[in-house]
Coordinates of C-alpha atoms in Angstrom, one line a residue:
M70 CA -78.4 -39.2 101.5
T71 CA -78.1 -35.9 102.6
I72 CA -80.3 -33.9 104.9
L73 CA -81.4 -31.4 102.1
S74 CA -82.6 -34.5 100.1
S75 CA -85.5 -34.9 102.4
Y76 CA -86.6 -31.2 101.8
L77 CA -85.9 -30.3 98.0
P78 CA -87.4 -31.1 95.0
Q79 CA -85.6 -34.0 93.2
I80 CA -85.7 -36.2 90.4
D81 CA -84.1 -39.8 90.0
L82 CA -82.5 -40.7 86.6
H83 CA -81.3 -44.0 87.5
G84 CA -81.4 -46.7 84.6
L85 CA -82.7 -43.9 82.3
D86 CA -80.9 -43.6 78.9
R87 CA -79.2 -40.2 77.7
D88 CA -82.2 -38.8 75.4
Y89 CA -85.1 -39.6 77.9
A90 CA -82.9 -38.3 80.8
R91 CA -82.1 -34.9 79.0
I92 CA -85.9 -34.7 78.2
L93 CA -86.8 -35.0 82.2
V94 CA -84.1 -32.9 83.4
N95 CA -85.4 -30.1 81.2
E96 CA -88.8 -30.4 82.1
F97 CA -88.0 -31.0 86.1
V98 CA -86.0 -27.4 85.7
E99 CA -88.5 -25.6 83.7
D100 CA -91.7 -26.7 86.1
N101 CA -89.8 -26.1 89.6
Y102 CA -88.7 -22.5 87.8
K103 CA -92.6 -21.9 87.5
L104 CA -92.8 -22.8 91.2
H105 CA -90.5 -20.4 92.5
N106 CA -88.2 -23.3 93.6
K107 CA -84.7 -22.1 94.3
T108 CA -83.0 -25.4 95.1
V109 CA -83.5 -28.8 93.3
L110 CA -81.5 -32.2 93.3
I111 CA -81.1 -34.3 90.6
I112 CA -79.9 -38.0 91.2
H113 CA -78.0 -39.5 88.5
G114 CA -75.9 -42.1 90.4
N115 CA -72.1 -42.6 90.2
G116 CA -71.7 -45.5 87.7
T117 CA -69.9 -44.9 84.7
G118 CA -70.5 -41.2 84.7
I119 CA -72.2 -41.0 81.5
L120 CA -75.9 -39.7 83.4
R121 CA -73.8 -37.3 85.2
K122 CA -72.2 -35.7 82.2
T123 CA -75.7 -35.7 80.3
V124 CA -77.1 -33.6 83.3
Q125 CA -74.2 -31.4 83.2
E126 CA -74.2 -30.7 79.6
T127 CA -77.9 -30.2 80.0
L128 CA -78.1 -28.0 82.8
K129 CA -75.4 -25.9 81.2
H130 CA -77.6 -25.0 78.1
N131 CA -80.7 -24.7 80.3
K132 CA -82.2 -20.8 80.5
Y133 CA -83.5 -21.4 84.1
V134 CA -80.2 -22.7 85.6
E135 CA -78.3 -20.2 87.7
T136 CA -75.6 -22.7 89.1
Y137 CA -75.1 -26.4 89.5
K138 CA -72.5 -28.4 91.2
I139 CA -72.0 -32.1 92.4
D140 CA -73.3 -32.6 96.0
N141 CA -70.4 -32.2 98.6
F142 CA -72.0 -35.5 100.9
N143 CA -73.5 -37.7 97.5
T144 CA -71.4 -37.4 94.0
G145 CA -74.0 -39.3 92.7
T146 CA -76.4 -35.7 92.8
T147 CA -76.3 -32.7 91.3
V148 CA -77.4 -29.5 93.2
V149 CA -78.9 -27.0 91.1
E150 CA -79.6 -23.4 91.8
L151 CA -82.4 -22.0 89.7
K152 CA -82.6 -18.4 88.4
Q153 CA -85.5 -16.5 90.5
K154 CA -88.6 -15.8 88.4
N155 CA -89.5 -12.1 88.2

């Protein structure tokens, strides 16, 4: 766990199927965009990489996402930078 994870909004997708994870990621990102949060964490775990790929694919097409990357300290987490609301 990184120090940032204690302070940033996060969602844990462990144990979810791809379709439900996709829905939750989109809702989580939109909600945090509306709350003017700049950075959020999505915990997908390491495992087989299916959830990580699903998260990245979902974020790639989400209009509220500025950038995203795998956390440098925890490869089971994606750090998402959201666009700023006007």
